[in-house]
Structures are given as structure tokens and as C-alpha cells.
Amino acid sequence: MSRRSDRGDATDASADPLRPADALPSGADRGVADSDLRPSDHIEGADAAIGGPKLGFVGSLRFAWRQLTSMRTALFLLLLLAIAAVPGSLVPQRSSDPNGVSQYAQSNPDLFPIIDWFQGFDVYTSVWFSAIYLLLFVSLIGCVLPRANHHWKAMRAKPPRTPGRLERLEHFESRDTDGVDVEATLASAQRLLRSRRYRTARYGDSISAERGYLRETGNLVFHISLVGILAAVAVGGSLGYSGNKVVVEGEPFVNYIGGYDSFNRGRLVGDDSLVPYRIGLDELDVTYETENQNAVGAPLDYTAAVTVTEPDGSSRDATIKVNEPLREDGTDVYLLGNGYAPRVTVRDPDGNTVFSGSVPFLPQDSFLTSLGIIKVPDGLAEQIGMIGFFYPTPRQLDSGAFASSFPDLNDPLLTFSVYTGDLGLDEGVPKSVYELNTEGLDEVAGPNADVAGLQLREGDTVDLPNGLGTVSFDGVSRFGSLEIHHDPARTWVLVFAILVLAGLLTSLFIPRRRLWVKVVRRGDGSLELQYAGLARSDDPRLGEAVTDLADAHAGPRADPGADAGQHGSRGTT
Amino acid sequence: MTQALDQLSAVLLFSAMGVYALAFIAFTLDLARRSARVGDTVVSGAERVAAARSGAANGYVTTKERSTATIGRSDGATRESVSLRIGVVLAIIGWVLHLVATVLRGVAGGRVPWANMYEFSMTGTLIIMGVFLVALVRRDLRFLGAIVTGLVLIMLGITTVGFRVDVVPLPPALQSYWLVIHVMVAILGTAFFTLGAAISVVQLLQTRREAGAAPVKFRLPGAIPGPVALENTAYRVIVVGFVFWTFTLIAGAIWAEHAWGRYWGWDTKEVWTFIIWVIFAGYIHARATKGWRGSRSAWLAIIGFAAVMFNFGVVNVFFKGLHAYSGL
Ligand code: HEM
């Protein structure tokens, strides 16, 4: 390779291999020479004026455009795109892993702002990543449009003239024949080629045939469908929305923007564009492995039984499983997570309820040891915050601490550390319901307090320290984390993806080739039949095709090992 | 029962590795024997024609001829050494053991044997060997025997030592027919990319040899096709891999849409699948771009393969993402 320079290769390609150097002077073909349609550095193209002296503003614009739409630029941009996609897999991305980004910010406070400045946490929507793929697609469009136009013409043009000396082509066969009708021979050759789906044309005593136009069609469909995918994704992004909601058994989700825990929408989604259906989570059923000793506790199935109520009041039962979303009013509802929500009641010393509800606890490990927060700002003598741990199947460790040993419920245990002080809820800054900032709070029950942490089994009621009141553990519900998506362009993405695949298959596996059959009159009055083929693309079977054609038309050579030109062919008719 | 089958599968897999190791030795001996006779160069028809016509002794020919130079069919025209034949036979025996081991693992789990990394590499290497052996029927690629068995051995070594996990039930996210389709096609794509990269490596060595720049110890035996024929064969193999990969990407997106509610989310695994796809799209373009045929495109094929291995061996294990199916 080291020996070859760009130019060396270009010289090779400059003699348009699609048309042998010794082709008959071709008028019909010239208008559609391939060098016109492919980028100038396409390997099949002629070495057209890259960087030739150009004059004026328009000239330099044209020059820039030609550079942008050249094969080399496309290749460069493709490789650049591959490289540019890498950083997004090395640092967490806001789109797919927002928690990871916050963690990163905490553990790398110095690096974070720098990476963030380079949009390193939003790589795939960053200016630089977008610039690369947009340039690539501009290049693609600039490349494909002229080719489509040219292909359109080529498909309706006749196959090119027959080259002068077929025997100089690599794939060549000859058969001798005596005293046969030239017209009939050519007519039968033409029929034969047509039956093999070649497009044919007669030039003098020869037939020129070409097939495999679908190859270029496939290539164009492929590239255009890539643009289609990009466009559909963009449309889907601005017309779609998605959000999620933690729903406890027995509670409903209503599809309006306020009904979500978190919600993202495209630019063109209005406040009232959501269909306000309602999904009640009746029951969330989870089964765990119990037999296989290597996998005790592994989840086998999640099924959410739900009741869907349409805005018009009609309702129906449905189920949602992982891998089996619920399709509802143009949205898809997925079951993406689950956990336990203990039902807890807090009362003041007089027995008045100051807090009551199912509190979703976030799973911390595969046996669903779960962590939850309860904040009671009002109704007691002091504000209290509680950090709770929930163990569905509790097991006491040697250290005295608890752990969960199975994810299903077997005499579950709920423990709390209790804090008093200003919870900071009055400042108007939204606070996560899953977090309690213990700074500035007093721990009144728990590992660092005089009073041990609270421990409750189902049905228990225990006293809060300092006579603040009581806490009851009334029962356990499950919660499911529902994810709702609406993407109106999704089907289009799929259609274009299938077209991409179809175009790829046709363009990679349909060979484009030319075949010629020629009758040469010898001096002695006998005739020689010549067959030759030329690959216009990667075409390992071309030689076979030429031999097959000769065999089918003139009959096999009697002695396959013999040199061309030896007698051994049967006549045709 | 499950465990007994799994243990039998593991034993068979080790036996298969033993036989592959013997096959590797046989293939290597053959290469060594052949290189003792450097000079007997087997060149494909087109390359011979081309060389004769252009007087180009270095194997670079014009575009047209480049596109048709191929490796010959295995009709026994080349001189055969005993060790070469032994190598092929051993490879076949090893493959059968490997096949039974993989099937048993599937039976033990009651599902397709590619639900975690251990099973994925087991099936993946099986397919790599399988594709190689099937290809032998059509093309004489036996000179690749050493590199392919060597590679498969390394992969299986890493697999048995590093990825081995017990049979456990499928987590709900993997309970889908897309597991069968998407992962199977990914494995096929990986197998073709692997073979393509192996051929590209030989192509690079042959190019150096022809340029006379190879240090003596890298001297490859003469009876191996020239770089152009190798390049064309690599291209054909990789293009098939590319189609599989494209399908993997699409099927993965459809599955992601079913399981996670979005067809594309730039999850780490998705990112790398995309990167690989783009690299190989680049490879195909390179083959059609002036100045990029030959060694440069061969390097792209090798880089693409490296990315495939990275995606599998490193991204699965060390990167955080939704595709947490390594089972480790
Ligand atoms: C998003 C960017 C692009 C991707 C992913 C892409 C991908 C591909 C793939 C996979 C192929 C082989 C399959 C086929 O022949 O249909 C191909 C071929 C081709 N592409 Fe692209 N392409 C891109 C952009 C471009 C651009 C910008 C150009 C023009 C400069 C271009 C010109 C071509 C040509 C001429 C071929 C035929 C190659 C041959 O003759 O073997 N492509 N492309």
C-alpha cells in the first residue's frame, strides 16, 4: 500500500472501467458517463477536476460544494461521527442517566464544569455532534440528488455500445459455428439475455446487454431512507412527549401534565394535547424464583393489572408487563420499575392523624431492601423527618443490623431513624420526596441518638421519642413505576429503517454487469460467436455468467480444457 | 438436572478447546511448512491476468480487475500438506463438541443459549468457527485456520475463566422473542466481522511481504492468495456482516421500544453498536473512495472488529447502562 499514492490509484480509475478503453466511439453513452454522477473521487469515477483552478465567487462556492459532497468528505465525516460518539459512552448522559450526572458532579467537582462546557453530558444533542451529522447529511443529500437524477435517465437509456475487441476483456468466451443465419443467432441471443432479465440493444452484429440497475436503485433508496429516518426522528422529537409516574396499588394515574412526576415534551406539544385517560393500578403481581439455588429471589415476572378509564367514562381491564406495554390513545404505557410502599400513619399524642399514606420506598438491592423518607412538617410539636428502611424478608446480621434475604414479603420489617428540626419545606424550594437533608436536624431516634431506631412489624404502633406522638405500620402495597410515551413518528422511523435494510440488501448483493454477444465473420466465411462480460461492481460470478451464456446460446464447448478458438461448438438456431 | 447438564456442557466445552488447540498446532505447522517454500505463489486467475497485462508485479491492478480477483474454490488444486488436512478434521471435531456443549447449555437453561455473556461467547465462537468451516466448502480459506482457531481459543479461554456463570432464569426484560432474533443476528454479524478482520490481517501481511518490507520472522508462506484477492474476499465477508449488523441495530431498536419505551436512547451499548455500524459504513465507503482501497480499508476493518470486541468485552462489563445482561 505504501507504494500507492492517491494519484496512482486515480490513474487506474481514470480509464473509466465501466467502458473499456477500447470501446466503440459511443455517442449514446457519453451523456450519462458515470463520472458525471458519482462524486469525483468515487473510485469508479474519472479523475475530474478536483481543485482545478476556478474563478470567482460562484466558482469557489461550487468548489466548496463539490468538496463537501465528495466521497472523501463523506468518509471523513463518517469516521468523525464514530469518534464523536465515543465520549458519550464514557461519561453519564443527562438524557439516559440523570442521576449518574449528579453523582459525577459530586465526585468530580473540578472536572464537571469543564466537561459540561463542552456539552459532554449532552453529547448527542451537542452543537459539535449535531454539526457533524448535519454536515454528513447535507453531503449525503448533495451526493444523492444528482445521482438519483442520473440514474433515472440511465434506467431509460439503452445499454452502451459494444466494445471493439471483446477478446481483450478478462471474461471472454468464443464459439465457432459454421454457416448460420446471423440475424437468427443474434435474435436468439437477445431472447436469451432478455429471459435473464438483461436490458438489451442491438449494435451492428452484436447485442449489448446490461442488468443490475436495481443495485443503484437500492443504493439510492438506502441513502435517502437514512435522511428519512433522521427527519422522522426530528418530527417525533418535537411532536412527542414522555414522562413517568410512580403509582401505588389502588391509586390512579391521570394523563395530564400535572399527573406526572417528571415530564418531557417536544417543542410542538401544547398543554392540552394529552388525552386525559386514567389508569388505576389494581394490583402488581411479582413472582420470584424459589427453586433454582443459584438464583433464589430472581424476579421471574412482573404483571400489573390495571383499569383503564377513557375520558368518556368507559373503562376496561388490561395488563402491563415488561416487554408488553399497554397501547392507549396513541401513547404506550410501560412498567419499568417496582418496589414496596409501606402504609404508615403518624398521630399526635391525642390520637389525631397528622400523616397517613403509602410511601414508595426505593429499592436498594436485589432483595429489595428499600429506603424511604417521611416528612411531617405540621401537626406535631416539632417538625419531624424520618429515614426508613424496609426489609420485605428481614434477617438480622451478626452486627445486629438488618438485611433483606428475599424480595417477597415474609413478616416484613420497617425501621426508622427520626429527626426533628426545621425541614426547610417553607422556603418554597422544591425538595425531592426521596431525600432528607439531615444537616441542622437533631437525630432523636436512631444509631446516633439516645433512643434506638424504631422497629415495626406489620400492624405495630410505636411511640415517637419525646412524647411527640405515635407511628403505625398499617400494611404494605407495591408500587409500579409507569413510563408513558407518545411518539407520532415512530412508525415512519420503522418504515425508513426497513427501507434502509431493503436498499442495503439490493445494493450489496445485486451485481451490475454488462454482457455482449457478437458475431464475427471470418475470412473463410465461417462465423465466430464471441461472448464477453464486464463487472460494474463487486461481481464474483461474472466469469460464470459469461460461460453460462455461451453454453446456453451456442452449446457447451466439447472439450472444456481446449483453447478458445478450437472447433467444438454446436451450431445455434 | 439443570446443573448436571450444565456441568456436562462445561466439560464438553473444555474438550472442544483441547481439540481446537490441536487444530491450531496443525494449522500452524502447515504454515511453517509452507513458508519453507516461499516462492510458490498461488495467485488467482484475475491477478495473474492483471499482472501479465500491466506488468505490475506488486499485485495492484486496475479497478475492474480488482473487483474480480478472488480466492479460488477449494477444489484441491493447491498442494496440500498432511497437517493442513489434519487441522481441518480436528477443527470439525472440535466444532461438533462445541456445538453439543452449546446445545446442552441451552437445554439446561430451557432457552436459547445466548442470554448472558458466557453463553453469548460460547455461541458466538461456535458461529465463527461454523461460518469459517462452511466457507471452506466454497473457498479455500484454510490458510486462515491458524488465525481463526487461535482467536476462538483466546475468546473461549477468556469466556470460561472470566464470564462463566451458573444457569439462572431469564429476568423479565429478556423474556422476549427479540432475544432470539436480535442477539442471534448480532452473533452472526460478529462472526462475519471476525472472519473479515482475520482476512484483513493476512492481507496486510501479504501487502508487506509483497512490498518486501516484512521482517523475516513475519514472512508469510507463499501459497496464500495475494492482497487483492484477500481484500475482495474480506469485503464480501464484511458486507454480509454489515447487513446482519444493520438488522441487529434495527431489531434492537424495536426491542428497546417494547421493553423500555423508546427505540433509541443513547444507552452505552446502543452507542457502541452505532459506532461499530458507522465504522463499517466507513469501511464500505473507503472501498469506493480513491486512495482508500488496500491497506487503509483493511485497517478500518480491523478497527471495526476491535470496536466489536470492545463493545462485547468491555462495555458489557465495565460500562453502566440498561443492557445489564452480562450475568456477572
Ligand atoms: C449518513 C451517512 C452515510 C451512511 C451511513 C452511508 C452508508 C453507506 C453504505 C452502508 C453503503 C453501502 C451500501 C450501498 O451501496 O447502498 C454506502 C454506499 C455508498 N455511499 Fe454512502 N453513506 C452515507 C453518506 C454518503 C455520502 C455523503 C455519499 C456521497 C459523498 C455517499 C456515497 C455513497 C456511494 C457512492 C456508495 C456506493 C459505494 C460503492 O460503489 O460500493 N454516502 N453508503
mmCIF file of C-alpha atoms in Angstrom, chain A residues 11-235:
data_model
loop_
_atom_site.group_PDB
_atom_site.id
_atom_site.type_symbol
_atom_site.label_atom_id
_atom_site.label_comp_id
_atom_site.label_asym_id
_atom_site.label_seq_id
_atom_site.Cartn_x
_atom_site.Cartn_y
_atom_site.Cartn_z
ATOM 1 C CA THR A 11 -4.825 6.908 -12.829
ATOM 2 C CA ASP A 12 -6.154 3.431 -12.558
ATOM 3 C CA ALA A 13 -9.626 4.688 -12.226
ATOM 4 C CA SER A 14 -9.386 7.402 -14.800
ATOM 5 C CA ALA A 15 -9.803 4.996 -17.653
ATOM 6 C CA ASP A 16 -13.467 4.556 -16.884
ATOM 7 C CA PRO A 17 -13.606 0.871 -16.186
ATOM 8 C CA LEU A 18 -17.275 0.837 -16.965
ATOM 9 C CA ARG A 19 -16.402 1.483 -20.506
ATOM 10 C CA PRO A 20 -13.337 -0.334 -21.684
ATOM 11 C CA ALA A 21 -10.694 1.909 -23.118
ATOM 12 C CA ASP A 22 -11.212 0.338 -26.489
ATOM 13 C CA ALA A 23 -14.961 0.767 -26.555
ATOM 14 C CA LEU A 24 -16.528 1.807 -29.813
ATOM 15 C CA PRO A 25 -16.921 5.542 -30.010
ATOM 16 C CA SER A 26 -20.034 5.920 -28.006
ATOM 17 C CA GLY A 27 -22.391 8.752 -28.623
ATOM 18 C CA ALA A 28 -25.415 7.416 -26.833
ATOM 19 C CA ASP A 29 -23.482 6.596 -23.759
ATOM 20 C CA ARG A 30 -21.496 9.722 -23.370
ATOM 21 C CA GLY A 31 -24.274 11.808 -21.957
ATOM 22 C CA VAL A 32 -24.557 9.511 -18.999
ATOM 23 C CA ALA A 33 -20.971 8.669 -18.280
ATOM 24 C CA ASP A 34 -20.707 7.504 -14.739
ATOM 25 C CA SER A 35 -18.147 10.104 -13.916
ATOM 26 C CA ASP A 36 -20.935 12.646 -14.059
ATOM 27 C CA LEU A 37 -22.918 11.228 -11.254
ATOM 28 C CA ARG A 38 -20.631 9.824 -8.664
ATOM 29 C CA PRO A 39 -18.552 12.118 -6.551
ATOM 30 C CA SER A 40 -15.402 12.927 -8.408
ATOM 31 C CA ASP A 41 -13.277 10.804 -6.150
ATOM 32 C CA HIS A 42 -15.594 7.850 -6.270
ATOM 33 C CA ILE A 43 -13.357 5.024 -7.295
ATOM 34 C CA GLU A 44 -15.375 4.362 -10.388
ATOM 35 C CA GLY A 45 -15.392 7.976 -11.384
ATOM 36 C CA ALA A 46 -12.970 9.696 -13.652
ATOM 37 C CA ASP A 47 -10.361 11.883 -12.075
ATOM 38 C CA ALA A 48 -12.319 15.012 -12.708
ATOM 39 C CA ALA A 49 -11.112 18.437 -11.889
ATOM 40 C CA ILE A 50 -10.638 18.287 -8.164
ATOM 41 C CA GLY A 51 -9.132 21.513 -7.108
ATOM 42 C CA GLY A 52 -8.656 22.675 -10.646
ATOM 43 C CA PRO A 53 -8.261 26.437 -10.964
ATOM 44 C CA LYS A 54 -11.636 28.036 -10.574
ATOM 45 C CA LEU A 55 -12.535 31.652 -10.957
ATOM 46 C CA GLY A 56 -14.790 33.899 -8.992
ATOM 47 C CA PHE A 57 -17.200 33.590 -6.158
ATOM 48 C CA VAL A 58 -19.573 31.150 -7.791
ATOM 49 C CA GLY A 59 -16.623 29.068 -8.773
ATOM 50 C CA SER A 60 -15.338 28.786 -5.263
ATOM 51 C CA LEU A 61 -18.809 28.044 -3.971
ATOM 52 C CA ARG A 62 -19.076 25.274 -6.475
ATOM 53 C CA PHE A 63 -15.671 24.070 -5.463
ATOM 54 C CA ALA A 64 -16.668 24.002 -1.793
ATOM 55 C CA TRP A 65 -19.868 22.188 -2.600
ATOM 56 C CA ARG A 66 -18.015 19.621 -4.616
ATOM 57 C CA GLN A 67 -15.603 19.095 -1.762
ATOM 58 C CA LEU A 68 -18.436 18.673 0.682
ATOM 59 C CA THR A 69 -20.182 16.139 -1.491
ATOM 60 C CA SER A 70 -17.096 14.146 -2.301
ATOM 61 C CA MET A 71 -16.577 10.568 -1.212
ATOM 62 C CA ARG A 72 -13.554 11.545 0.791
ATOM 63 C CA THR A 73 -15.521 14.074 2.820
ATOM 64 C CA ALA A 74 -18.300 11.567 3.387
ATOM 65 C CA LEU A 75 -15.768 9.052 4.616
ATOM 66 C CA PHE A 76 -14.068 11.615 6.815
ATOM 67 C CA LEU A 77 -17.365 12.708 8.343
ATOM 68 C CA LEU A 78 -18.443 9.130 8.923
ATOM 69 C CA LEU A 79 -15.256 8.309 10.775
ATOM 70 C CA LEU A 80 -15.501 11.581 12.674
ATOM 71 C CA LEU A 81 -19.050 10.705 13.686
ATOM 72 C CA ALA A 82 -17.876 7.368 15.031
ATOM 73 C CA ILE A 83 -15.205 9.060 17.103
ATOM 74 C CA ALA A 84 -17.529 11.827 18.286
ATOM 75 C CA ALA A 85 -19.995 9.268 19.595
ATOM 76 C CA VAL A 86 -17.418 7.739 21.940
ATOM 77 C CA PRO A 87 -17.294 10.339 24.769
ATOM 78 C CA GLY A 88 -20.998 9.965 25.384
ATOM 79 C CA SER A 89 -20.408 6.400 26.434
ATOM 80 C CA LEU A 90 -17.632 7.341 28.829
ATOM 81 C CA VAL A 91 -19.432 9.909 30.958
ATOM 82 C CA PRO A 92 -23.073 9.665 32.028
ATOM 83 C CA GLN A 93 -25.596 11.457 29.841
ATOM 84 C CA ARG A 94 -28.419 13.642 31.097
ATOM 85 C CA SER A 95 -30.813 12.040 28.670
ATOM 86 C CA SER A 96 -30.284 8.451 29.736
ATOM 87 C CA ASP A 97 -28.774 8.674 33.207
ATOM 88 C CA PRO A 98 -29.542 11.982 35.006
ATOM 89 C CA ASN A 99 -28.678 10.515 38.413
ATOM 90 C CA GLY A 100 -25.319 9.435 37.075
ATOM 91 C CA VAL A 101 -24.685 13.027 36.025
ATOM 92 C CA SER A 102 -25.460 14.384 39.504
ATOM 93 C CA GLN A 103 -23.202 11.769 41.040
ATOM 94 C CA TYR A 104 -20.478 12.689 38.598
ATOM 95 C CA ALA A 105 -20.853 16.324 39.554
ATOM 96 C CA GLN A 106 -20.434 15.430 43.208
ATOM 97 C CA SER A 107 -17.462 13.136 42.813
ATOM 98 C CA ASN A 108 -15.602 15.253 40.235
ATOM 99 C CA PRO A 109 -16.368 18.854 41.151
ATOM 100 C CA ASP A 110 -13.340 20.184 39.254
ATOM 101 C CA LEU A 111 -13.804 18.269 36.057
ATOM 102 C CA PHE A 112 -17.553 18.608 35.893
ATOM 103 C CA PRO A 113 -17.823 22.241 34.722
ATOM 104 C CA ILE A 114 -15.200 21.680 32.044
ATOM 105 C CA ILE A 115 -16.904 18.642 30.611
ATOM 106 C CA ASP A 116 -20.213 20.382 30.922
ATOM 107 C CA TRP A 117 -18.913 23.364 28.990
ATOM 108 C CA PHE A 118 -18.110 21.010 26.130
ATOM 109 C CA GLN A 119 -21.625 19.618 26.437
ATOM 110 C CA GLY A 120 -20.082 16.349 27.465
ATOM 111 C CA PHE A 121 -23.171 15.338 29.393
ATOM 112 C CA ASP A 122 -25.415 16.020 26.397
ATOM 113 C CA VAL A 123 -23.151 14.686 23.688
ATOM 114 C CA TYR A 124 -25.848 13.555 21.314
ATOM 115 C CA THR A 125 -27.634 16.871 21.287
ATOM 116 C CA SER A 126 -24.448 18.924 21.497
ATOM 117 C CA VAL A 127 -23.566 21.555 18.960
ATOM 118 C CA TRP A 128 -20.496 19.707 17.766
ATOM 119 C CA PHE A 129 -22.118 16.308 17.436
ATOM 120 C CA SER A 130 -25.083 17.820 15.630
ATOM 121 C CA ALA A 131 -22.754 19.750 13.350
ATOM 122 C CA ILE A 132 -21.028 16.563 12.272
ATOM 123 C CA TYR A 133 -24.131 14.618 11.436
ATOM 124 C CA LEU A 134 -25.871 17.555 9.826
ATOM 125 C CA LEU A 135 -22.853 18.154 7.591
ATOM 126 C CA LEU A 136 -22.833 14.464 6.796
ATOM 127 C CA PHE A 137 -26.452 14.573 5.814
ATOM 128 C CA VAL A 138 -26.009 17.710 3.736
ATOM 129 C CA SER A 139 -23.189 15.933 1.994
ATOM 130 C CA LEU A 140 -25.382 12.906 1.560
ATOM 131 C CA ILE A 141 -28.219 14.868 0.014
ATOM 132 C CA GLY A 142 -25.860 16.751 -2.242
ATOM 133 C CA CYS A 143 -24.440 13.433 -3.303
ATOM 134 C CA VAL A 144 -27.629 11.510 -3.753
ATOM 135 C CA LEU A 145 -29.811 14.001 -5.615
ATOM 136 C CA PRO A 146 -27.661 14.252 -8.738
ATOM 137 C CA ARG A 147 -27.179 10.524 -8.692
ATOM 138 C CA ALA A 148 -30.887 9.892 -8.479
ATOM 139 C CA ASN A 149 -31.424 12.185 -11.410
ATOM 140 C CA HIS A 150 -28.761 10.463 -13.403
ATOM 141 C CA HIS A 151 -29.988 7.020 -12.501
ATOM 142 C CA TRP A 152 -33.442 7.975 -13.644
ATOM 143 C CA LYS A 153 -32.017 8.807 -17.048
ATOM 144 C CA ALA A 154 -29.782 5.767 -17.179
ATOM 145 C CA MET A 155 -32.651 3.461 -16.481
ATOM 146 C CA ARG A 156 -34.347 4.654 -19.606
ATOM 147 C CA ALA A 157 -31.280 4.733 -21.810
ATOM 148 C CA LYS A 158 -30.106 1.879 -23.988
ATOM 149 C CA PRO A 159 -27.170 -0.253 -22.897
ATOM 150 C CA PRO A 160 -23.933 1.181 -24.253
ATOM 151 C CA ARG A 161 -22.262 0.230 -27.496
ATOM 152 C CA THR A 162 -20.327 -2.971 -27.817
ATOM 153 C CA PRO A 163 -16.580 -2.581 -27.389
ATOM 154 C CA GLY A 164 -14.431 -3.159 -30.462
ATOM 155 C CA ARG A 165 -12.391 -6.101 -29.348
ATOM 156 C CA LEU A 166 -14.206 -8.266 -26.886
ATOM 157 C CA GLU A 167 -11.327 -10.705 -26.615
ATOM 158 C CA ARG A 168 -9.405 -8.153 -24.650
ATOM 159 C CA LEU A 169 -11.855 -8.298 -21.800
ATOM 160 C CA GLU A 170 -10.997 -10.541 -18.937
ATOM 161 C CA HIS A 171 -14.142 -12.594 -19.129
ATOM 162 C CA PHE A 172 -14.351 -13.783 -22.682
ATOM 163 C CA GLU A 173 -15.638 -16.907 -24.424
ATOM 164 C CA SER A 174 -15.741 -17.794 -28.047
ATOM 165 C CA ARG A 175 -17.543 -20.479 -30.020
ATOM 166 C CA ASP A 176 -17.142 -21.431 -33.621
ATOM 167 C CA THR A 177 -20.083 -22.025 -35.786
ATOM 168 C CA ASP A 178 -20.482 -22.530 -39.487
ATOM 169 C CA GLY A 179 -22.904 -21.006 -41.858
ATOM 170 C CA VAL A 180 -25.631 -19.925 -39.564
ATOM 171 C CA ASP A 181 -28.017 -17.114 -40.076
ATOM 172 C CA VAL A 182 -26.506 -14.095 -38.335
ATOM 173 C CA GLU A 183 -29.879 -12.477 -37.755
ATOM 174 C CA ALA A 184 -31.354 -15.579 -36.179
ATOM 175 C CA THR A 185 -28.322 -16.047 -33.987
ATOM 176 C CA LEU A 186 -28.467 -12.510 -32.701
ATOM 177 C CA ALA A 187 -32.209 -12.729 -32.215
ATOM 178 C CA SER A 188 -31.863 -15.872 -30.127
ATOM 179 C CA ALA A 189 -29.069 -14.263 -28.113
ATOM 180 C CA GLN A 190 -31.286 -11.304 -27.449
ATOM 181 C CA ARG A 191 -34.154 -13.502 -26.341
ATOM 182 C CA LEU A 192 -31.842 -15.419 -24.079
ATOM 183 C CA LEU A 193 -30.484 -12.281 -22.471
ATOM 184 C CA ARG A 194 -33.935 -10.832 -22.017
ATOM 185 C CA SER A 195 -35.111 -14.008 -20.325
ATOM 186 C CA ARG A 196 -32.237 -13.488 -17.928
ATOM 187 C CA ARG A 197 -33.506 -10.011 -17.201
ATOM 188 C CA TYR A 198 -30.926 -8.123 -19.145
ATOM 189 C CA ARG A 199 -31.816 -4.958 -20.927
ATOM 190 C CA THR A 200 -30.558 -5.343 -24.473
ATOM 191 C CA ALA A 201 -29.724 -3.269 -27.505
ATOM 192 C CA ARG A 202 -28.507 -4.236 -30.912
ATOM 193 C CA TYR A 203 -25.432 -2.561 -32.362
ATOM 194 C CA GLY A 204 -24.352 -3.891 -35.761
ATOM 195 C CA ASP A 205 -23.641 -7.584 -35.473
ATOM 196 C CA SER A 206 -23.708 -7.530 -31.731
ATOM 197 C CA ILE A 207 -26.020 -7.419 -28.769
ATOM 198 C CA SER A 208 -25.151 -5.282 -25.790
ATOM 199 C CA ALA A 209 -26.874 -6.144 -22.545
ATOM 200 C CA GLU A 210 -26.877 -4.803 -19.052
ATOM 201 C CA ARG A 211 -28.544 -5.794 -15.823
ATOM 202 C CA GLY A 212 -28.479 -4.873 -12.165
ATOM 203 C CA TYR A 213 -29.901 -1.337 -12.341
ATOM 204 C CA LEU A 214 -31.614 -2.240 -9.091
ATOM 205 C CA ARG A 215 -28.231 -2.057 -7.449
ATOM 206 C CA GLU A 216 -28.038 1.670 -7.879
ATOM 207 C CA THR A 217 -31.722 1.988 -7.038
ATOM 208 C CA GLY A 218 -31.074 0.141 -3.806
ATOM 209 C CA ASN A 219 -28.128 2.337 -3.002
ATOM 210 C CA LEU A 220 -30.233 5.463 -3.544
ATOM 211 C CA VAL A 221 -33.133 4.096 -1.517
ATOM 212 C CA PHE A 222 -30.674 3.275 1.245
ATOM 213 C CA HIS A 223 -29.193 6.739 1.424
ATOM 214 C CA ILE A 224 -32.493 8.561 1.024
ATOM 215 C CA SER A 225 -34.047 6.429 3.747
ATOM 216 C CA LEU A 226 -31.268 7.461 6.097
ATOM 217 C CA VAL A 227 -32.429 11.022 5.576
ATOM 218 C CA GLY A 228 -35.956 9.770 6.142
ATOM 219 C CA ILE A 229 -35.013 8.292 9.494
ATOM 220 C CA LEU A 230 -33.357 11.498 10.576
ATOM 221 C CA ALA A 231 -36.388 13.540 9.537
ATOM 222 C CA ALA A 232 -38.822 11.177 11.241
ATOM 223 C CA VAL A 233 -36.792 11.224 14.427
ATOM 224 C CA ALA A 234 -36.779 15.014 14.385
ATOM 225 C CA VAL A 235 -40.533 15.191 13.823
#
